[in-house]
């Protein structure tokens, strides 16, 4: 009976998608008039956070867009903070590289914590930031952050480097207390050991807060606050691994808090954040949890400017549930992506503010569409039905602009040299 029910749902979804694909697409006349060159992207002065989503983690074009959009904000809005859906501690290692130049961009990218970032495109972005900083005054340099917390090792290293300086005895104690929290066993460590590590993190945060004046006198306020965030990340990751609450819900909540922490820590007029569409989205289109973007939109209103992405054709790199890394090919034809297939070029940015000038285009953006959405894991069986690699969403409710990639190509792993 359960098998029949699953097949019925699958057939219904397939028919719905087939009918949708057969519907005649209304073409927007002169759509190129409403497009903006990415280099000309300029956020309003009231915007504090610009978010860029990616429809997949495994395409060259979406990774390249991180650099291109950020470069525009650096030039046009004097944005000097880049934050990524990457490990907080690992991205601090990247920040050390872009400030000092010690090591290589490829080695720095490998520290971010996820294989999806070990690419030529990410190394190019990191190298560009390093080159920019090499010619910038101290107060005008770009800083690099991560707002995820799913790794332990680099957060522990950053924390212990600080504690060794201000409280060597406590440092030695917590090296023992956190010994079972590590990247190698992050998802399969004995839960009782992880719970013990979580409790130790909570105790350490309390101890550090109580000793703040003493620690700051031996370091600085900024160093103390950063070290406290390392401890916070350790506790949050341990909580993710042991909590009965929704992993996705809790993670997005933590990520939103970390984005706000970065904004406050840097005292920045504007920061740029990049992650999967599902996290950047302001409407929580992914059913079952509140997205990071929804949290940010609720708090900052129009001060949070979200840019989504979608593809028409894509061949992307992903890892299967069995651990194999391979390429997959998909097509996502909807009334929005089809507007661009006959235009010259491959990447198109549409600001929804500009789209309001055309009633037909504005109407498309205010209807529910099937938009591409692929995570870091994908399997061949998911290709059988679009519901496994798309989300039903209303673009205008989810984003403030969108970038369409006509033909997206797969990333490859960058060698460490």
Tab-separated table of C-alpha atoms in Angstrom:
chain	number	residue	atom	x	y	z
A	1	UNK	CA	0.000	0.000	0.000
A	2	UNK	CA	2.832	2.393	0.910
A	3	UNK	CA	4.603	1.475	-2.356
A	4	UNK	CA	1.415	2.216	-4.338
A	5	UNK	CA	1.040	5.560	-2.594
A	6	UNK	CA	4.625	6.527	-3.433
A	7	UNK	CA	4.134	5.571	-7.093
A	8	UNK	CA	0.884	7.537	-7.265
A	9	UNK	CA	2.576	10.653	-5.902
A	10	UNK	CA	5.516	10.190	-8.285
A	11	UNK	CA	3.239	9.793	-11.323
A	12	UNK	CA	1.152	12.801	-10.298
A	13	UNK	CA	4.264	14.967	-9.942
A	14	UNK	CA	5.596	13.766	-13.276
A	15	UNK	CA	2.332	14.582	-15.060
A	16	UNK	CA	2.182	18.015	-13.438
A	17	UNK	CA	5.717	18.809	-14.551
A	18	UNK	CA	5.041	17.449	-18.048
A	19	UNK	CA	1.944	19.605	-18.434
A	20	UNK	CA	3.845	22.607	-17.171
A	21	UNK	CA	6.637	22.018	-19.682
A	22	UNK	CA	4.138	21.668	-22.534
A	23	UNK	CA	2.453	24.978	-21.789
A	24	UNK	CA	3.269	27.678	-24.312
A	25	UNK	CA	5.830	30.122	-22.937
A	26	UNK	CA	4.875	33.789	-23.083
A	27	UNK	CA	7.880	35.666	-24.453
A	28	UNK	CA	8.885	39.034	-23.028
A	29	UNK	CA	9.664	41.456	-25.840
A	30	UNK	CA	13.104	43.080	-25.668
A	31	UNK	CA	13.966	41.414	-22.351
A	32	UNK	CA	17.593	42.481	-22.734
A	33	UNK	CA	16.473	46.057	-22.005
A	34	UNK	CA	15.794	45.029	-18.404
A	35	UNK	CA	19.103	43.264	-17.787
A	36	UNK	CA	22.107	44.703	-15.933
A	37	UNK	CA	25.778	43.913	-16.392
A	38	UNK	CA	27.009	42.253	-13.208
A	39	UNK	CA	29.901	44.723	-13.044
A	40	UNK	CA	27.315	47.518	-12.777
A	41	UNK	CA	25.468	45.927	-9.835
A	42	UNK	CA	25.033	48.625	-7.199
A	43	UNK	CA	23.025	48.078	-4.020
A	44	UNK	CA	21.038	50.866	-2.365
A	45	UNK	CA	22.735	52.678	0.500
A	46	UNK	CA	20.215	51.177	2.946
A	47	UNK	CA	21.334	47.593	2.173
A	48	UNK	CA	23.450	46.011	4.927
A	49	UNK	CA	23.672	42.447	3.621
A	50	UNK	CA	23.801	41.288	-0.004
A	51	UNK	CA	23.226	37.557	-0.410
A	52	UNK	CA	24.058	35.505	-3.514
A	53	UNK	CA	22.590	32.037	-3.895
A	54	UNK	CA	23.642	29.177	-6.120
A	55	UNK	CA	21.302	26.619	-7.670
A	56	UNK	CA	24.014	23.950	-7.420
A	57	UNK	CA	27.297	23.734	-5.536
A	58	UNK	CA	29.065	22.050	-8.444
A	59	UNK	CA	29.052	24.521	-11.347
A	60	UNK	CA	31.880	26.745	-12.555
A	61	UNK	CA	29.519	29.613	-13.354
A	62	UNK	CA	27.921	29.808	-9.907
A	63	UNK	CA	31.321	29.761	-8.216
A	64	UNK	CA	32.649	32.410	-10.618
A	65	UNK	CA	29.636	34.598	-9.856
A	66	UNK	CA	30.733	34.860	-6.225
A	67	UNK	CA	33.844	36.679	-7.387
A	68	UNK	CA	32.103	38.801	-10.034
A	69	UNK	CA	29.245	39.982	-7.818
A	70	UNK	CA	31.596	40.660	-4.913
A	71	UNK	CA	33.968	42.619	-7.160
A	72	UNK	CA	31.046	44.823	-8.214
A	73	UNK	CA	30.123	45.479	-4.577
A	74	UNK	CA	33.743	46.213	-3.678
A	75	UNK	CA	33.927	48.745	-6.516
A	76	UNK	CA	30.440	50.251	-6.354
A	77	UNK	CA	29.488	49.958	-2.666
A	78	UNK	CA	32.850	49.854	-0.876
A	79	UNK	CA	31.959	46.416	0.530
A	80	UNK	CA	34.955	44.896	2.304
A	81	UNK	CA	33.581	41.712	3.926
A	82	UNK	CA	33.107	38.403	2.102
A	83	UNK	CA	31.299	35.609	3.971
A	84	UNK	CA	30.714	32.091	2.686
A	85	UNK	CA	28.638	29.025	3.525
A	86	UNK	CA	31.839	27.488	4.832
A	87	UNK	CA	33.274	26.525	8.201
A	88	UNK	CA	33.878	29.528	10.468
A	89	UNK	CA	37.262	28.310	11.697
A	90	UNK	CA	38.357	27.137	8.257
A	91	UNK	CA	37.474	30.485	6.716
A	92	UNK	CA	39.568	32.203	9.373
A	93	UNK	CA	42.489	30.284	7.887
A	94	UNK	CA	41.540	31.761	4.512
A	95	UNK	CA	41.378	35.196	6.113
A	96	UNK	CA	44.911	34.730	7.445
A	97	UNK	CA	46.078	33.993	3.900
A	98	UNK	CA	44.376	37.012	2.301
A	99	UNK	CA	45.890	39.250	4.990
A	100	UNK	CA	49.443	37.830	4.988
A	101	UNK	CA	49.912	35.925	1.737
A	102	UNK	CA	51.542	32.986	3.532
A	103	UNK	CA	50.871	29.729	1.667
A	104	UNK	CA	48.838	29.377	-1.529
A	105	UNK	CA	45.261	30.166	-2.505
A	106	UNK	CA	44.648	26.470	-3.225
A	107	UNK	CA	45.815	25.491	0.264
A	108	UNK	CA	43.584	28.177	1.751
A	109	UNK	CA	40.543	26.945	-0.220
A	110	UNK	CA	41.126	23.423	1.104
A	111	UNK	CA	40.702	24.733	4.673
A	112	UNK	CA	37.116	25.933	4.118
A	113	UNK	CA	35.852	22.562	5.248
A	114	UNK	CA	33.902	21.247	2.246
A	115	UNK	CA	35.086	19.567	-0.940
A	116	UNK	CA	32.796	21.741	-3.074
A	117	UNK	CA	35.202	24.656	-2.529
A	118	UNK	CA	38.407	22.908	-3.568
A	119	UNK	CA	38.095	24.384	-7.062
A	120	UNK	CA	40.014	26.641	-9.407
A	121	UNK	CA	37.226	29.224	-9.146
A	122	UNK	CA	37.411	29.455	-5.357
A	123	UNK	CA	41.209	29.646	-5.467
A	124	UNK	CA	40.912	32.436	-8.053
A	125	UNK	CA	38.535	34.368	-5.776
A	126	UNK	CA	40.828	33.962	-2.772
A	127	UNK	CA	43.859	34.966	-4.847
A	128	UNK	CA	42.043	38.077	-6.122
A	129	UNK	CA	41.221	39.138	-2.541
A	130	UNK	CA	44.847	38.579	-1.535
A	131	UNK	CA	46.083	40.693	-4.467
A	132	UNK	CA	43.592	43.438	-3.598
A	133	UNK	CA	44.749	43.462	0.023
A	134	UNK	CA	48.405	43.584	-0.965
A	135	UNK	CA	47.785	47.024	-2.464
A	136	UNK	CA	45.310	48.318	0.147
A	137	UNK	CA	45.773	50.336	3.320
A	138	UNK	CA	45.159	48.438	6.579
A	139	UNK	CA	41.700	49.926	7.124
A	140	UNK	CA	40.634	49.211	3.546
A	141	UNK	CA	41.455	45.495	3.335
A	142	UNK	CA	38.901	42.770	2.610
A	143	UNK	CA	38.131	40.244	5.359
A	144	UNK	CA	37.006	36.658	4.679
A	145	UNK	CA	34.543	34.772	6.916
A	146	UNK	CA	32.525	31.567	7.064
A	147	UNK	CA	29.068	31.414	8.618
A	148	UNK	CA	28.733	27.624	8.876
A	149	UNK	CA	29.678	25.517	11.894
A	150	UNK	CA	29.769	21.870	10.753
A	151	UNK	CA	33.478	21.284	11.434
A	152	UNK	CA	35.569	21.143	14.630
A	153	UNK	CA	39.305	21.133	13.917
A	154	UNK	CA	40.011	24.693	12.763
A	155	UNK	CA	37.676	26.139	15.391
A	156	UNK	CA	39.537	24.200	18.066
A	157	UNK	CA	42.893	25.371	16.692
A	158	UNK	CA	41.841	29.023	16.703
A	159	UNK	CA	40.414	28.718	20.203
A	160	UNK	CA	43.483	26.965	21.640
A	161	UNK	CA	45.860	29.475	20.035
A	162	UNK	CA	44.066	32.185	21.970
A	163	UNK	CA	43.719	30.296	25.272
A	164	UNK	CA	47.404	29.362	25.216
A	165	UNK	CA	48.129	33.080	25.239
A	166	UNK	CA	45.772	34.095	28.062
A	167	UNK	CA	45.162	30.953	30.163
A	168	UNK	CA	47.482	28.022	29.448
A	169	UNK	CA	46.025	25.864	32.250
A	170	UNK	CA	42.472	26.117	30.900
A	171	UNK	CA	43.804	25.541	27.392
A	172	UNK	CA	45.394	22.227	28.397
A	173	UNK	CA	42.207	21.116	30.183
A	174	UNK	CA	39.943	21.789	27.217
A	175	UNK	CA	42.258	20.108	24.747
A	176	UNK	CA	41.393	16.981	26.721
A	177	UNK	CA	37.680	17.802	27.013
A	178	UNK	CA	37.378	18.386	23.249
A	179	UNK	CA	39.557	15.444	22.159
A	180	UNK	CA	36.572	13.455	20.862
A	181	UNK	CA	35.269	16.335	18.758
A	182	UNK	CA	37.098	16.203	15.425
A	183	UNK	CA	36.437	16.451	11.704
A	184	UNK	CA	37.272	12.812	11.021
A	185	UNK	CA	34.384	11.536	13.157
A	186	UNK	CA	32.127	14.597	12.991
A	187	UNK	CA	29.098	12.619	11.744
A	188	UNK	CA	29.669	9.218	13.339
A	189	UNK	CA	31.237	9.883	16.737
A	190	UNK	CA	29.591	8.270	19.771
A	191	UNK	CA	26.746	10.626	20.692
A	192	UNK	CA	27.504	10.501	24.406
A	193	UNK	CA	31.018	11.746	23.713
A	194	UNK	CA	29.628	14.540	21.549
A	195	UNK	CA	27.142	15.499	24.273
A	196	UNK	CA	29.989	15.648	26.776
A	197	UNK	CA	31.885	17.907	24.362
A	198	UNK	CA	28.819	20.135	24.006
A	199	UNK	CA	28.545	20.507	27.773
A	200	UNK	CA	32.262	21.341	27.950
A	201	UNK	CA	31.792	24.036	25.302
A	202	UNK	CA	28.971	25.598	27.297
A	203	UNK	CA	31.100	25.567	30.465
A	204	UNK	CA	34.040	27.111	28.619
A	205	UNK	CA	31.884	29.923	27.222
A	206	UNK	CA	30.695	30.668	30.775
A	207	UNK	CA	34.266	30.601	32.093
A	208	UNK	CA	35.594	32.839	29.312
A	209	UNK	CA	32.774	35.339	29.826
A	210	UNK	CA	33.495	35.463	33.570
A	211	UNK	CA	37.214	36.036	32.897
A	212	UNK	CA	36.710	38.495	30.040
A	213	UNK	CA	38.421	41.449	31.710
A	214	UNK	CA	41.497	39.387	32.577
A	215	UNK	CA	41.709	37.788	29.124
A	216	UNK	CA	41.261	41.111	27.318
A	217	UNK	CA	44.044	42.652	29.407
A	218	UNK	CA	46.369	39.965	28.055
A	219	UNK	CA	45.150	40.273	24.457
A	220	UNK	CA	42.509	42.614	23.002
A	221	UNK	CA	38.730	42.932	22.906
A	222	UNK	CA	38.608	41.811	19.242
A	223	UNK	CA	40.759	38.744	19.910
A	224	UNK	CA	38.590	37.759	22.864
A	225	UNK	CA	35.323	38.096	20.925
A	226	UNK	CA	36.732	36.039	18.044
A	227	UNK	CA	37.924	33.298	20.427
A	228	UNK	CA	34.509	33.204	22.077
A	229	UNK	CA	32.968	32.662	18.635
A	230	UNK	CA	35.281	29.697	18.047
A	231	UNK	CA	33.950	28.148	21.264
A	232	UNK	CA	30.409	28.986	20.188
A	233	UNK	CA	30.942	27.161	16.878
A	234	UNK	CA	32.228	24.064	18.669
A	235	UNK	CA	29.155	24.027	20.889
A	236	UNK	CA	26.791	24.637	17.970
A	237	UNK	CA	28.251	21.810	15.902
A	238	UNK	CA	28.039	19.422	18.853
A	239	UNK	CA	24.420	20.504	19.308
A	240	UNK	CA	23.670	19.847	15.624
A	241	UNK	CA	25.071	16.323	15.917
A	242	UNK	CA	23.040	15.427	19.023
A	243	UNK	CA	19.850	17.510	18.993
A	244	UNK	CA	16.420	15.990	18.395
A	245	UNK	CA	15.405	19.208	16.654
A	246	UNK	CA	15.516	19.568	12.860
A	247	UNK	CA	19.150	19.680	11.724
A	248	UNK	CA	18.313	21.987	8.798
A	249	UNK	CA	16.223	24.319	10.941
A	250	UNK	CA	18.849	24.617	13.662
A	251	UNK	CA	21.704	25.046	11.193
A	252	UNK	CA	20.002	27.900	9.317
A	253	UNK	CA	19.180	29.582	12.615
A	254	UNK	CA	22.830	29.361	13.674
A	255	UNK	CA	23.991	30.615	10.269
A	256	UNK	CA	21.714	33.663	10.474
A	257	UNK	CA	23.098	34.431	13.942
A	258	UNK	CA	26.645	34.117	12.625
A	259	UNK	CA	25.962	36.487	9.710
A	260	UNK	CA	24.711	39.063	12.203
A	261	UNK	CA	27.776	38.429	14.374
A	262	UNK	CA	30.066	39.113	11.389
A	263	UNK	CA	28.212	42.335	10.602
A	264	UNK	CA	28.557	43.506	14.208
A	265	UNK	CA	32.138	42.308	14.655
A	266	UNK	CA	33.331	44.136	11.566
A	267	UNK	CA	31.153	47.200	12.230
A	268	UNK	CA	30.591	47.084	8.481
A	269	UNK	CA	28.255	49.207	6.439
A	270	UNK	CA	27.694	46.243	4.115
A	271	UNK	CA	28.736	42.598	3.942
A	272	UNK	CA	28.415	40.062	1.133
A	273	UNK	CA	27.282	36.490	1.855
A	274	UNK	CA	27.209	33.511	-0.520
A	275	UNK	CA	25.578	30.116	-0.131
A	276	UNK	CA	23.036	27.751	-1.612
A	277	UNK	CA	19.792	29.265	-2.908
A	278	UNK	CA	17.917	27.451	-0.145
A	279	UNK	CA	19.783	29.407	2.528
A	280	UNK	CA	19.712	32.798	0.753
A	281	UNK	CA	15.986	32.575	-0.109
A	282	UNK	CA	13.779	34.991	1.855
A	283	UNK	CA	10.588	32.907	1.666
A	284	UNK	CA	11.685	29.529	3.089
A	285	UNK	CA	10.541	27.776	-0.093
A	286	UNK	CA	12.235	24.562	1.073
A	287	UNK	CA	9.434	23.051	3.113
A	288	UNK	CA	9.890	22.161	6.741
A	289	UNK	CA	12.230	24.826	8.077
A	290	UNK	CA	12.900	28.550	8.244
A	291	UNK	CA	15.771	29.562	5.974
A	292	UNK	CA	18.691	31.767	6.983
A	293	UNK	CA	17.482	34.292	4.422
A	294	UNK	CA	14.032	34.400	6.024
A	295	UNK	CA	15.580	35.155	9.412
A	296	UNK	CA	17.695	37.932	7.872
A	297	UNK	CA	14.781	39.338	5.887
A	298	UNK	CA	12.557	39.418	8.967
A	299	UNK	CA	15.190	41.327	10.940
A	300	UNK	CA	16.681	43.621	8.295
A	301	UNK	CA	13.751	44.065	5.909
A	302	UNK	CA	14.923	45.828	2.736
A	303	UNK	CA	18.385	45.958	4.324
A	304	UNK	CA	18.792	42.346	3.174
A	305	UNK	CA	19.119	42.108	-0.629
A	306	UNK	CA	18.936	38.536	-1.955
A	307	UNK	CA	20.023	37.421	-5.427
A	308	UNK	CA	19.044	33.930	-6.535
A	309	UNK	CA	20.328	31.874	-9.452
A	310	UNK	CA	18.883	29.309	-11.838
A	311	UNK	CA	20.032	27.245	-14.826
A	312	UNK	CA	18.531	26.116	-18.113
A	313	UNK	CA	21.058	23.343	-18.800
A	314	UNK	CA	23.573	22.136	-16.256
A	315	UNK	CA	26.257	19.509	-15.971
A	316	UNK	CA	27.436	19.697	-12.366
A	317	UNK	CA	29.755	17.879	-9.986
A	318	UNK	CA	28.299	16.265	-6.852
A	319	UNK	CA	28.952	13.379	-4.491
A	320	UNK	CA	26.572	10.407	-4.364
A	321	UNK	CA	25.189	8.917	-1.164
A	322	UNK	CA	27.788	6.183	-1.664
A	323	UNK	CA	30.641	8.688	-1.672
A	324	UNK	CA	31.395	8.684	-5.412
A	325	UNK	CA	32.170	12.063	-6.993
A	326	UNK	CA	30.716	12.327	-10.496
A	327	UNK	CA	29.037	14.648	-12.986
A	328	UNK	CA	25.291	14.803	-13.611
A	329	UNK	CA	23.344	16.549	-16.379
A	330	UNK	CA	19.926	18.182	-15.910
A	331	UNK	CA	17.639	20.619	-17.674
A	332	UNK	CA	15.291	23.074	-15.973
A	333	UNK	CA	12.926	24.635	-18.463
A	334	UNK	CA	10.449	27.105	-17.015
A	335	UNK	CA	8.802	30.285	-18.254
A	336	UNK	CA	11.630	32.369	-16.751
A	337	UNK	CA	14.694	30.426	-17.910
A	338	UNK	CA	13.219	30.111	-21.415
A	339	UNK	CA	13.285	33.896	-21.783
A	340	UNK	CA	17.073	33.759	-22.139
A	341	UNK	CA	17.806	30.745	-24.329
A	342	UNK	CA	17.944	32.717	-27.599
A	343	UNK	CA	19.932	35.676	-26.249
A	344	UNK	CA	23.622	36.105	-26.953
A	345	UNK	CA	25.710	35.344	-23.890
A	346	UNK	CA	25.427	32.774	-21.125
A	347	UNK	CA	24.912	34.646	-17.836
A	348	UNK	CA	22.124	37.209	-17.302
A	349	UNK	CA	21.350	39.377	-14.264
A	350	UNK	CA	17.821	40.683	-13.789
A	351	UNK	CA	17.013	43.118	-11.002
A	352	UNK	CA	13.375	42.739	-9.995
A	353	UNK	CA	13.131	46.496	-9.569
A	354	UNK	CA	13.896	46.867	-13.280
A	355	UNK	CA	11.538	44.000	-14.121
A	356	UNK	CA	8.630	45.950	-12.621
A	357	UNK	CA	8.769	48.201	-15.705
A	358	UNK	CA	7.383	45.337	-17.815
A	359	UNK	CA	4.006	43.901	-16.805
A	360	UNK	CA	4.586	40.553	-18.515
A	361	UNK	CA	8.007	40.062	-16.948
A	362	UNK	CA	6.779	41.198	-13.546
A	363	UNK	CA	3.890	38.749	-13.830
A	364	UNK	CA	6.270	35.860	-14.510
A	365	UNK	CA	8.320	36.722	-11.431
A	366	UNK	CA	5.182	36.732	-9.297
A	367	UNK	CA	4.017	33.258	-10.274
A	368	UNK	CA	5.086	29.932	-8.791
A	369	UNK	CA	7.895	28.375	-10.827
A	370	UNK	CA	9.959	25.184	-10.658
A	371	UNK	CA	13.473	26.479	-9.995
A	372	UNK	CA	16.684	24.466	-9.922
A	373	UNK	CA	17.911	23.369	-6.499
A	374	UNK	CA	20.694	20.796	-6.106
A	375	UNK	CA	22.702	20.283	-2.925
A	376	UNK	CA	26.203	18.860	-2.492
A	377	UNK	CA	24.835	15.268	-2.691
A	378	UNK	CA	23.015	13.873	-5.727
A	379	UNK	CA	22.174	10.438	-7.133
A	380	UNK	CA	21.165	9.079	-10.546
A	381	UNK	CA	17.716	8.083	-9.342
A	382	UNK	CA	16.926	11.727	-8.548
A	383	UNK	CA	16.978	12.539	-12.270
A	384	UNK	CA	13.731	10.615	-12.833
A	385	UNK	CA	11.575	13.441	-11.539
A	386	UNK	CA	12.068	17.205	-11.397
A	387	UNK	CA	10.718	17.364	-7.860
A	388	UNK	CA	14.062	15.894	-6.710
A	389	UNK	CA	16.152	18.742	-8.169
A	390	UNK	CA	13.795	21.737	-8.239
A	391	UNK	CA	11.771	23.772	-5.767
A	392	UNK	CA	8.375	25.364	-6.298
A	393	UNK	CA	8.851	29.028	-5.486
A	394	UNK	CA	7.713	32.530	-6.392
A	395	UNK	CA	10.886	34.387	-7.436
A	396	UNK	CA	9.638	37.816	-6.393
A	397	UNK	CA	8.938	36.604	-2.858
A	398	UNK	CA	12.234	34.756	-2.552
A	399	UNK	CA	14.715	37.233	-4.048
A	400	UNK	CA	15.320	40.813	-5.126
A	401	UNK	CA	17.086	39.780	-8.317
A	402	UNK	CA	18.105	36.660	-10.185
A	403	UNK	CA	20.980	35.469	-12.344
A	404	UNK	CA	20.141	32.950	-15.057
A	405	UNK	CA	22.880	30.705	-16.448
A	406	UNK	CA	21.959	29.226	-19.811
A	407	UNK	CA	24.568	26.448	-19.862
A	408	UNK	CA	26.342	25.643	-16.591
A	409	UNK	CA	29.513	23.524	-16.595
A	410	UNK	CA	31.016	21.294	-13.866
A	411	UNK	CA	33.728	22.288	-11.419
A	412	UNK	CA	36.879	20.222	-11.009
A	413	UNK	CA	39.074	19.755	-7.948
A	414	UNK	CA	42.015	22.174	-7.833
A	415	UNK	CA	45.392	20.546	-7.028
A	416	UNK	CA	47.225	21.816	-3.941
A	417	UNK	CA	50.058	23.661	-5.660
